[in-house]
PDB file of C-alpha atoms in Angstrom:
ATOM      1  CA  GLU I   1      17.510 -11.741  -2.475  1.00  0.00           C
ATOM      2  CA  ALA I   2      16.772  -8.994   0.832  1.00  0.00           C
ATOM      3  CA  GLY I   3      13.719  -7.013   0.739  1.00  0.00           C
ATOM      4  CA  VAL I   4      12.805  -3.572   1.754  1.00  0.00           C
ATOM      5  CA  THR I   5      13.975  -2.779   5.641  1.00  0.00           C
ATOM      6  CA  GLN I   6      13.108  -0.176   7.286  1.00  0.00           C
ATOM      7  CA  SER I   7      14.532   0.521  10.563  1.00  0.00           C
ATOM      8  CA  PRO I   8      13.511   1.579  14.099  1.00  0.00           C
ATOM      9  CA  THR I   9      10.657  -0.936  14.079  1.00  0.00           C
ATOM     10  CA  HIS I  10       9.128   0.474  17.151  1.00  0.00           C
ATOM     11  CA  LEU I  11       9.842   4.570  17.801  1.00  0.00           C
ATOM     12  CA  ILE I  12       8.027   6.472  20.947  1.00  0.00           C
ATOM     13  CA  LYS I  13       8.066  10.253  20.917  1.00  0.00           C
ATOM     14  CA  THR I  14       6.681  12.879  22.734  1.00  0.00           C
ATOM     15  CA  ARG I  15       4.034  15.627  21.214  1.00  0.00           C
ATOM     16  CA  GLY I  16       5.887  18.236  20.123  1.00  0.00           C
ATOM     17  CA  GLN I  17       9.359  15.738  19.091  1.00  0.00           C
ATOM     18  CA  GLN I  18      11.401  15.159  15.870  1.00  0.00           C
ATOM     19  CA  ALA I  19      10.852  11.675  14.594  1.00  0.00           C
ATOM     20  CA  THR I  20      12.996   9.957  11.477  1.00  0.00           C
ATOM     21  CA  LEU I  21      11.757   6.828  10.183  1.00  0.00           C
ATOM     22  CA  ARG I  22      14.310   5.327   7.627  1.00  0.00           C
ATOM     23  CA  CYS I  23      13.951   2.929   4.962  1.00  0.00           C
ATOM     24  CA  SER I  24      16.102   0.702   2.543  1.00  0.00           C
ATOM     25  CA  PRO I  25      14.829  -0.134  -0.597  1.00  0.00           C
ATOM     26  CA  ILE I  26      15.181  -3.713  -2.867  1.00  0.00           C
ATOM     27  CA  SER I  27      18.563  -3.618  -4.038  1.00  0.00           C
ATOM     28  CA  GLY I  28      18.200  -2.385  -7.743  1.00  0.00           C
ATOM     29  CA  HIS I  29      14.937  -0.461  -6.874  1.00  0.00           C
ATOM     30  CA  THR I  30      15.382   3.407  -7.498  1.00  0.00           C
ATOM     31  CA  SER I  31      11.741   4.620  -6.366  1.00  0.00           C
ATOM     32  CA  VAL I  32      10.422   4.870  -2.835  1.00  0.00           C
ATOM     33  CA  TYR I  33       7.184   5.407  -1.591  1.00  0.00           C
ATOM     34  CA  TRP I  34       6.142   6.354   2.098  1.00  0.00           C
ATOM     35  CA  TYR I  35       2.300   5.720   3.270  1.00  0.00           C
ATOM     36  CA  GLN I  36       0.863   6.230   7.133  1.00  0.00           C
ATOM     37  CA  GLN I  37      -2.164   3.743   8.179  1.00  0.00           C
ATOM     38  CA  ALA I  38      -3.385   4.709  11.252  1.00  0.00           C
ATOM     39  CA  LEU I  39      -6.243   2.599  12.518  1.00  0.00           C
ATOM     40  CA  GLY I  40      -9.127   2.825  10.876  1.00  0.00           C
ATOM     41  CA  LEU I  41      -8.008   4.922   8.087  1.00  0.00           C
ATOM     42  CA  GLY I  42      -6.163   2.380   5.510  1.00  0.00           C
ATOM     43  CA  LEU I  43      -2.809   3.500   3.629  1.00  0.00           C
ATOM     44  CA  GLN I  44      -2.423   7.090   2.800  1.00  0.00           C
ATOM     45  CA  PHE I  45       0.200   7.666   0.663  1.00  0.00           C
ATOM     46  CA  LEU I  46       2.370  10.214   1.510  1.00  0.00           C
ATOM     47  CA  LEU I  47       5.657  10.572  -0.074  1.00  0.00           C
ATOM     48  CA  TRP I  48       7.384   8.899  -3.601  1.00  0.00           C
ATOM     49  CA  TYR I  49      11.012   9.643  -4.357  1.00  0.00           C
ATOM     50  CA  ASP I  50      12.526   8.405  -7.441  1.00  0.00           C
ATOM     51  CA  GLU I  51      15.937   9.132  -8.251  1.00  0.00           C
ATOM     52  CA  GLY I  52      16.801  11.767  -5.669  1.00  0.00           C
ATOM     53  CA  GLU I  53      13.932  13.597  -5.952  1.00  0.00           C
ATOM     54  CA  GLU I  54      10.461  14.273  -4.042  1.00  0.00           C
ATOM     55  CA  ARG I  55       8.250  13.230  -7.185  1.00  0.00           C
ATOM     56  CA  ASN I  56       4.613  13.570  -5.418  1.00  0.00           C
ATOM     57  CA  ARG I  57       3.226  13.917  -2.014  1.00  0.00           C
ATOM     58  CA  GLY I  58       0.071  13.806  -0.148  1.00  0.00           C
ATOM     59  CA  ASN I  59      -2.489  15.445   1.407  1.00  0.00           C
ATOM     60  CA  PHE I  60      -0.152  16.073   4.650  1.00  0.00           C
ATOM     61  CA  PRO I  61       1.140  19.170   6.546  1.00  0.00           C
ATOM     62  CA  PRO I  62       4.654  20.770   6.001  1.00  0.00           C
ATOM     63  CA  ARG I  63       5.947  19.138   8.628  1.00  0.00           C
ATOM     64  CA  PHE I  64       6.299  15.680   6.999  1.00  0.00           C
ATOM     65  CA  SER I  65       9.014  15.634   4.358  1.00  0.00           C
ATOM     66  CA  GLY I  66      11.935  13.321   3.749  1.00  0.00           C
ATOM     67  CA  ARG I  67      14.415  12.425   1.541  1.00  0.00           C
ATOM     68  CA  GLN I  68      16.487  10.179  -0.916  1.00  0.00           C
ATOM     69  CA  PHE I  69      19.743   9.484  -0.632  1.00  0.00           C
ATOM     70  CA  PRO I  70      22.444   8.523  -3.856  1.00  0.00           C
ATOM     71  CA  ASN I  71      22.094   4.694  -2.267  1.00  0.00           C
ATOM     72  CA  TYR I  72      18.468   5.157  -2.845  1.00  0.00           C
ATOM     73  CA  SER I  73      17.721   4.712   0.850  1.00  0.00           C
ATOM     74  CA  SER I  74      15.018   6.998   2.529  1.00  0.00           C
ATOM     75  CA  GLU I  75      14.360   9.053   5.784  1.00  0.00           C
ATOM     76  CA  LEU I  76      11.077  10.375   6.389  1.00  0.00           C
ATOM     77  CA  ASN I  77      10.865  12.742   9.788  1.00  0.00           C
ATOM     78  CA  VAL I  78       7.943  14.067  11.012  1.00  0.00           C
ATOM     79  CA  ASN I  79       7.894  17.571  12.863  1.00  0.00           C
ATOM     80  CA  ALA I  80       6.637  18.821  15.682  1.00  0.00           C
ATOM     81  CA  LEU I  81       4.625  15.640  16.361  1.00  0.00           C
ATOM     82  CA  GLU I  82       1.276  15.435  17.173  1.00  0.00           C
ATOM     83  CA  LEU I  83      -0.781  13.099  18.903  1.00  0.00           C
ATOM     84  CA  GLU I  84      -2.597  11.710  16.121  1.00  0.00           C
ATOM     85  CA  ASP I  85       0.961  11.302  14.342  1.00  0.00           C
ATOM     86  CA  SER I  86       0.862   7.488  16.328  1.00  0.00           C
ATOM     87  CA  ALA I  87       0.307   5.207  13.306  1.00  0.00           C
ATOM     88  CA  LEU I  88       2.174   2.815  11.146  1.00  0.00           C
ATOM     89  CA  TYR I  89       4.344   4.104   8.500  1.00  0.00           C
ATOM     90  CA  LEU I  90       5.298   1.568   5.760  1.00  0.00           C
ATOM     91  CA  CYS I  91       7.631   1.760   3.189  1.00  0.00           C
ATOM     92  CA  ALA I  92       7.962   0.984  -0.470  1.00  0.00           C
ATOM     93  CA  SER I  93       9.991   0.358  -3.207  1.00  0.00           C
ATOM     94  CA  SER I  94       9.897  -0.258  -7.152  1.00  0.00           C
ATOM     95  CA  GLU I  95      11.724  -0.231 -10.285  1.00  0.00           C
ATOM     96  CA  SER I  96      11.736   3.411 -11.482  1.00  0.00           C
ATOM     97  CA  SER I  97       8.608   3.393 -13.310  1.00  0.00           C
ATOM     98  CA  PRO I  98       5.303   2.680 -11.311  1.00  0.00           C
ATOM     99  CA  ARG I  99       3.537   2.223 -14.284  1.00  0.00           C
ATOM    100  CA  LEU I 100       5.093  -0.940 -14.968  1.00  0.00           C
ATOM    101  CA  TYR I 101       6.251  -2.146 -12.120  1.00  0.00           C
ATOM    102  CA  GLU I 102       4.755  -3.121  -8.384  1.00  0.00           C
ATOM    103  CA  GLN I 103       5.790  -2.031  -5.018  1.00  0.00           C
ATOM    104  CA  TYR I 104       7.085  -4.193  -2.769  1.00  0.00           C
ATOM    105  CA  PHE I 105       6.658  -2.874   1.323  1.00  0.00           C
ATOM    106  CA  GLY I 106       8.863  -3.337   4.141  1.00  0.00           C
ATOM    107  CA  PRO I 107       7.470  -4.137   7.146  1.00  0.00           C
ATOM    108  CA  GLY I 108       6.682  -0.853   8.671  1.00  0.00           C
ATOM    109  CA  THR I 109       7.639   1.356  11.594  1.00  0.00           C
ATOM    110  CA  ARG I 110       5.376   2.045  14.891  1.00  0.00           C
ATOM    111  CA  LEU I 111       5.353   5.428  15.346  1.00  0.00           C
ATOM    112  CA  THR I 112       3.694   6.135  18.790  1.00  0.00           C
ATOM    113  CA  VAL I 113       3.415  10.049  20.331  1.00  0.00           C
ATOM    114  CA  THR I 114       2.169  10.722  23.870  1.00  0.00           C
TER     115      THR I 114
ATOM    116  CA  ALA K   1      -9.159  13.000  -6.926  1.00  0.00           C
ATOM    117  CA  GLN K   2      -8.937   9.568  -7.622  1.00  0.00           C
ATOM    118  CA  SER K   3     -10.273   7.611  -4.866  1.00  0.00           C
ATOM    119  CA  VAL K   4     -10.787   3.573  -4.422  1.00  0.00           C
ATOM    120  CA  SER K   5     -13.496   2.018  -2.587  1.00  0.00           C
ATOM    121  CA  GLN K   6     -14.287  -1.522  -0.790  1.00  0.00           C
ATOM    122  CA  HIS K   7     -17.062  -2.401  -0.586  1.00  0.00           C
ATOM    123  CA  ASN K   8     -17.127  -4.745   3.322  1.00  0.00           C
ATOM    124  CA  HIS K   9     -15.454  -3.169   6.031  1.00  0.00           C
ATOM    125  CA  HIS K  10     -15.080  -6.528   7.787  1.00  0.00           C
ATOM    126  CA  VAL K  11     -16.294  -9.907   5.748  1.00  0.00           C
ATOM    127  CA  ILE K  12     -16.651 -12.930   8.186  1.00  0.00           C
ATOM    128  CA  LEU K  13     -16.953 -16.644   6.355  1.00  0.00           C
ATOM    129  CA  SER K  14     -16.408 -20.214   7.351  1.00  0.00           C
ATOM    130  CA  GLU K  15     -13.981 -22.421   6.325  1.00  0.00           C
ATOM    131  CA  ALA K  16     -15.062 -23.601   2.125  1.00  0.00           C
ATOM    132  CA  ALA K  17     -16.719 -20.816   1.983  1.00  0.00           C
ATOM    133  CA  SER K  18     -16.422 -18.789  -1.666  1.00  0.00           C
ATOM    134  CA  LEU K  19     -15.211 -15.192  -1.049  1.00  0.00           C
ATOM    135  CA  GLU K  20     -15.919 -12.176  -3.364  1.00  0.00           C
ATOM    136  CA  LEU K  21     -14.494  -8.676  -2.231  1.00  0.00           C
ATOM    137  CA  GLY K  22     -15.395  -5.700  -4.440  1.00  0.00           C
ATOM    138  CA  CYS K  23     -13.208  -2.756  -5.316  1.00  0.00           C
ATOM    139  CA  ASN K  24     -14.470  -0.020  -7.444  1.00  0.00           C
ATOM    140  CA  TYR K  25     -12.021   3.188  -8.086  1.00  0.00           C
ATOM    141  CA  SER K  26     -12.862   6.784  -9.680  1.00  0.00           C
ATOM    142  CA  TYR K  27     -10.228   7.515 -12.478  1.00  0.00           C
ATOM    143  CA  GLY K  28     -11.194   8.098 -15.653  1.00  0.00           C
ATOM    144  CA  GLY K  29      -8.002   7.082 -17.844  1.00  0.00           C
ATOM    145  CA  THR K  30      -5.703   3.996 -18.208  1.00  0.00           C
ATOM    146  CA  VAL K  31      -4.835   1.928 -14.651  1.00  0.00           C
ATOM    147  CA  ASN K  32      -3.052  -0.429 -13.084  1.00  0.00           C
ATOM    148  CA  LEU K  33      -4.778  -2.486 -10.757  1.00  0.00           C
ATOM    149  CA  PHE K  34      -3.346  -4.746  -7.557  1.00  0.00           C
ATOM    150  CA  TRP K  35      -4.607  -6.330  -4.653  1.00  0.00           C
ATOM    151  CA  TYR K  36      -2.471  -6.627  -1.305  1.00  0.00           C
ATOM    152  CA  VAL K  37      -2.868  -8.598   1.462  1.00  0.00           C
ATOM    153  CA  GLN K  38      -1.757  -8.181   5.054  1.00  0.00           C
ATOM    154  CA  TYR K  39      -1.625 -11.383   7.105  1.00  0.00           C
ATOM    155  CA  PRO K  40      -1.310 -10.390  11.199  1.00  0.00           C
ATOM    156  CA  GLY K  41       1.620  -9.590  12.089  1.00  0.00           C
ATOM    157  CA  GLN K  42       3.267  -9.447   8.468  1.00  0.00           C
ATOM    158  CA  HIS K  43       3.992  -6.668   6.310  1.00  0.00           C
ATOM    159  CA  LEU K  44       2.261  -6.018   2.841  1.00  0.00           C
ATOM    160  CA  GLN K  45       2.683  -9.052   0.127  1.00  0.00           C
ATOM    161  CA  LEU K  46       1.408  -8.735  -3.703  1.00  0.00           C
ATOM    162  CA  LEU K  47      -1.611 -11.001  -4.114  1.00  0.00           C
ATOM    163  CA  LEU K  48      -1.931  -9.870  -7.990  1.00  0.00           C
ATOM    164  CA  LYS K  49      -2.095  -7.013 -10.308  1.00  0.00           C
ATOM    165  CA  TYR K  50      -3.664  -5.822 -14.002  1.00  0.00           C
ATOM    166  CA  PHE K  51      -1.467  -3.809 -16.414  1.00  0.00           C
ATOM    167  CA  SER K  52      -3.496  -4.871 -19.772  1.00  0.00           C
ATOM    168  CA  GLY K  53      -4.728  -8.169 -21.661  1.00  0.00           C
ATOM    169  CA  ASP K  54      -7.174 -10.752 -20.230  1.00  0.00           C
ATOM    170  CA  PRO K  55      -9.109  -8.543 -17.866  1.00  0.00           C
ATOM    171  CA  LEU K  56      -9.296 -11.712 -14.971  1.00  0.00           C
ATOM    172  CA  VAL K  57      -5.729 -12.047 -13.500  1.00  0.00           C
ATOM    173  CA  LYS K  58      -5.066 -14.836 -11.510  1.00  0.00           C
ATOM    174  CA  GLY K  59      -2.775 -14.591  -8.310  1.00  0.00           C
ATOM    175  CA  ILE K  60      -1.064 -16.248  -5.650  1.00  0.00           C
ATOM    176  CA  LYS K  61      -2.775 -18.803  -3.121  1.00  0.00           C
ATOM    177  CA  GLY K  62      -6.120 -19.417  -5.712  1.00  0.00           C
ATOM    178  CA  PHE K  63      -7.090 -15.837  -5.542  1.00  0.00           C
ATOM    179  CA  GLU K  64      -7.920 -14.427  -9.139  1.00  0.00           C
ATOM    180  CA  ALA K  65      -9.355 -10.868 -10.005  1.00  0.00           C
ATOM    181  CA  GLU K  66     -12.065  -9.877 -12.726  1.00  0.00           C
ATOM    182  CA  PHE K  67     -11.797  -6.501 -14.096  1.00  0.00           C
ATOM    183  CA  ILE K  68     -14.408  -4.779 -15.698  1.00  0.00           C
ATOM    184  CA  LYS K  69     -13.887  -1.253 -17.635  1.00  0.00           C
ATOM    185  CA  SER K  70     -17.229  -0.244 -18.045  1.00  0.00           C
ATOM    186  CA  LYS K  71     -17.733  -0.517 -13.805  1.00  0.00           C
ATOM    187  CA  PHE K  72     -14.690   0.860 -13.330  1.00  0.00           C
ATOM    188  CA  SER K  73     -14.401  -2.727 -11.020  1.00  0.00           C
ATOM    189  CA  PHE K  74     -11.379  -5.086  -9.856  1.00  0.00           C
ATOM    190  CA  ASN K  75     -13.628  -7.699  -7.660  1.00  0.00           C
ATOM    191  CA  LEU K  76     -11.290 -10.310  -5.652  1.00  0.00           C
ATOM    192  CA  ARG K  77     -12.447 -13.811  -5.587  1.00  0.00           C
ATOM    193  CA  LYS K  78     -11.269 -17.278  -4.407  1.00  0.00           C
ATOM    194  CA  PRO K  79     -14.083 -20.356  -4.942  1.00  0.00           C
ATOM    195  CA  SER K  80     -13.280 -22.002  -1.245  1.00  0.00           C
ATOM    196  CA  VAL K  81     -11.538 -19.466   1.660  1.00  0.00           C
ATOM    197  CA  GLN K  82      -9.545 -21.261   4.423  1.00  0.00           C
ATOM    198  CA  TRP K  83      -8.504 -20.457   8.135  1.00  0.00           C
ATOM    199  CA  SER K  84      -4.953 -19.138   6.431  1.00  0.00           C
ATOM    200  CA  ASP K  85      -6.978 -16.682   3.969  1.00  0.00           C
ATOM    201  CA  THR K  86      -7.866 -14.648   7.010  1.00  0.00           C
ATOM    202  CA  ALA K  87      -6.177 -11.075   6.823  1.00  0.00           C
ATOM    203  CA  GLU K  88      -6.770  -7.580   5.380  1.00  0.00           C
ATOM    204  CA  TYR K  89      -6.756  -7.125   1.811  1.00  0.00           C
ATOM    205  CA  PHE K  90      -6.215  -3.915   0.127  1.00  0.00           C
ATOM    206  CA  CYS K  91      -7.354  -2.684  -3.118  1.00  0.00           C
ATOM    207  CA  ALA K  92      -5.382  -0.231  -5.261  1.00  0.00           C
ATOM    208  CA  VAL K  93      -4.727   1.329  -7.970  1.00  0.00           C
ATOM    209  CA  SER K  94      -2.030   3.688 -10.013  1.00  0.00           C
ATOM    210  CA  PRO K  95      -2.832   5.283 -13.050  1.00  0.00           C
ATOM    211  CA  ASP K  96      -1.024   5.060 -16.091  1.00  0.00           C
ATOM    212  CA  ASN K  97       0.795   8.425 -16.096  1.00  0.00           C
ATOM    213  CA  TYR K  98       3.963   8.960 -14.601  1.00  0.00           C
ATOM    214  CA  GLY K  99       3.913  11.470 -11.998  1.00  0.00           C
ATOM    215  CA  GLN K 100       0.866   9.405 -10.027  1.00  0.00           C
ATOM    216  CA  ASN K 101       0.895   7.972  -6.569  1.00  0.00           C
ATOM    217  CA  PHE K 102      -0.621   4.733  -5.891  1.00  0.00           C
ATOM    218  CA  VAL K 103      -3.992   4.594  -4.221  1.00  0.00           C
ATOM    219  CA  PHE K 104      -4.979   1.858  -2.196  1.00  0.00           C
ATOM    220  CA  GLY K 105      -9.402   1.751  -0.511  1.00  0.00           C
ATOM    221  CA  PRO K 106      -9.692   1.327   3.165  1.00  0.00           C
ATOM    222  CA  GLY K 107      -9.471  -2.545   3.556  1.00  0.00           C
ATOM    223  CA  THR K 108     -11.646  -5.571   3.806  1.00  0.00           C
ATOM    224  CA  ARG K 109     -10.784  -7.248   7.015  1.00  0.00           C
ATOM    225  CA  LEU K 110     -11.480 -11.339   6.036  1.00  0.00           C
ATOM    226  CA  SER K 111     -11.861 -13.243   9.337  1.00  0.00           C
ATOM    227  CA  VAL K 112     -12.751 -16.810   7.933  1.00  0.00           C
ATOM    228  CA  LEU K 113     -13.775 -19.390  10.534  1.00  0.00           C
ATOM    229  CA  PRO K 114     -12.440 -23.146  10.963  1.00  0.00           C
TER     230      PRO K 114
END
């Protein structure tokens, strides 16, 4: 069974640009989560999508946004990039109820903002 | 707001030493508890999980964790560590309530000396 996949592996952008990160969940999983793992800060929850709807978002500004497609894949958009957005962005997927099922993580996209 | 704390930022042990990593959370309701591990260069993997029942749960690679509800704790243990256990360990909490996000602790880096 294929795991969670993310693309691209690395992304280098300059300040003020926009970045788009993509995630494909495990087959059969309908929930997708996005996390930011910045150096020294651990994992910070960004967004949760389930069945195409945004269910919850973390304490991040509105320039962090995303969507979930009908095939349950997802993309994360970061507008007006700032230097502090440099981090590893992790995507995870789970079956529909987070109460019952654990999250499976992808390898991440390393975003570098210069 | 929910929070998860991990007692140690960096733990250094020799092979065969016993390990205990502390995790405490602040949430008054029913929770699901997880320990994830991130080996160098690899993505996050689930070590073990607690949903209900026996508060002592066993995971992969000889790890176990004990849920003590009165102390809001979910400490990870291993009787004898190996060099291959060198990794970063994250405790995570998911409230038993649809609509809530996972909250991760800041992580504990474990270095096992050969």
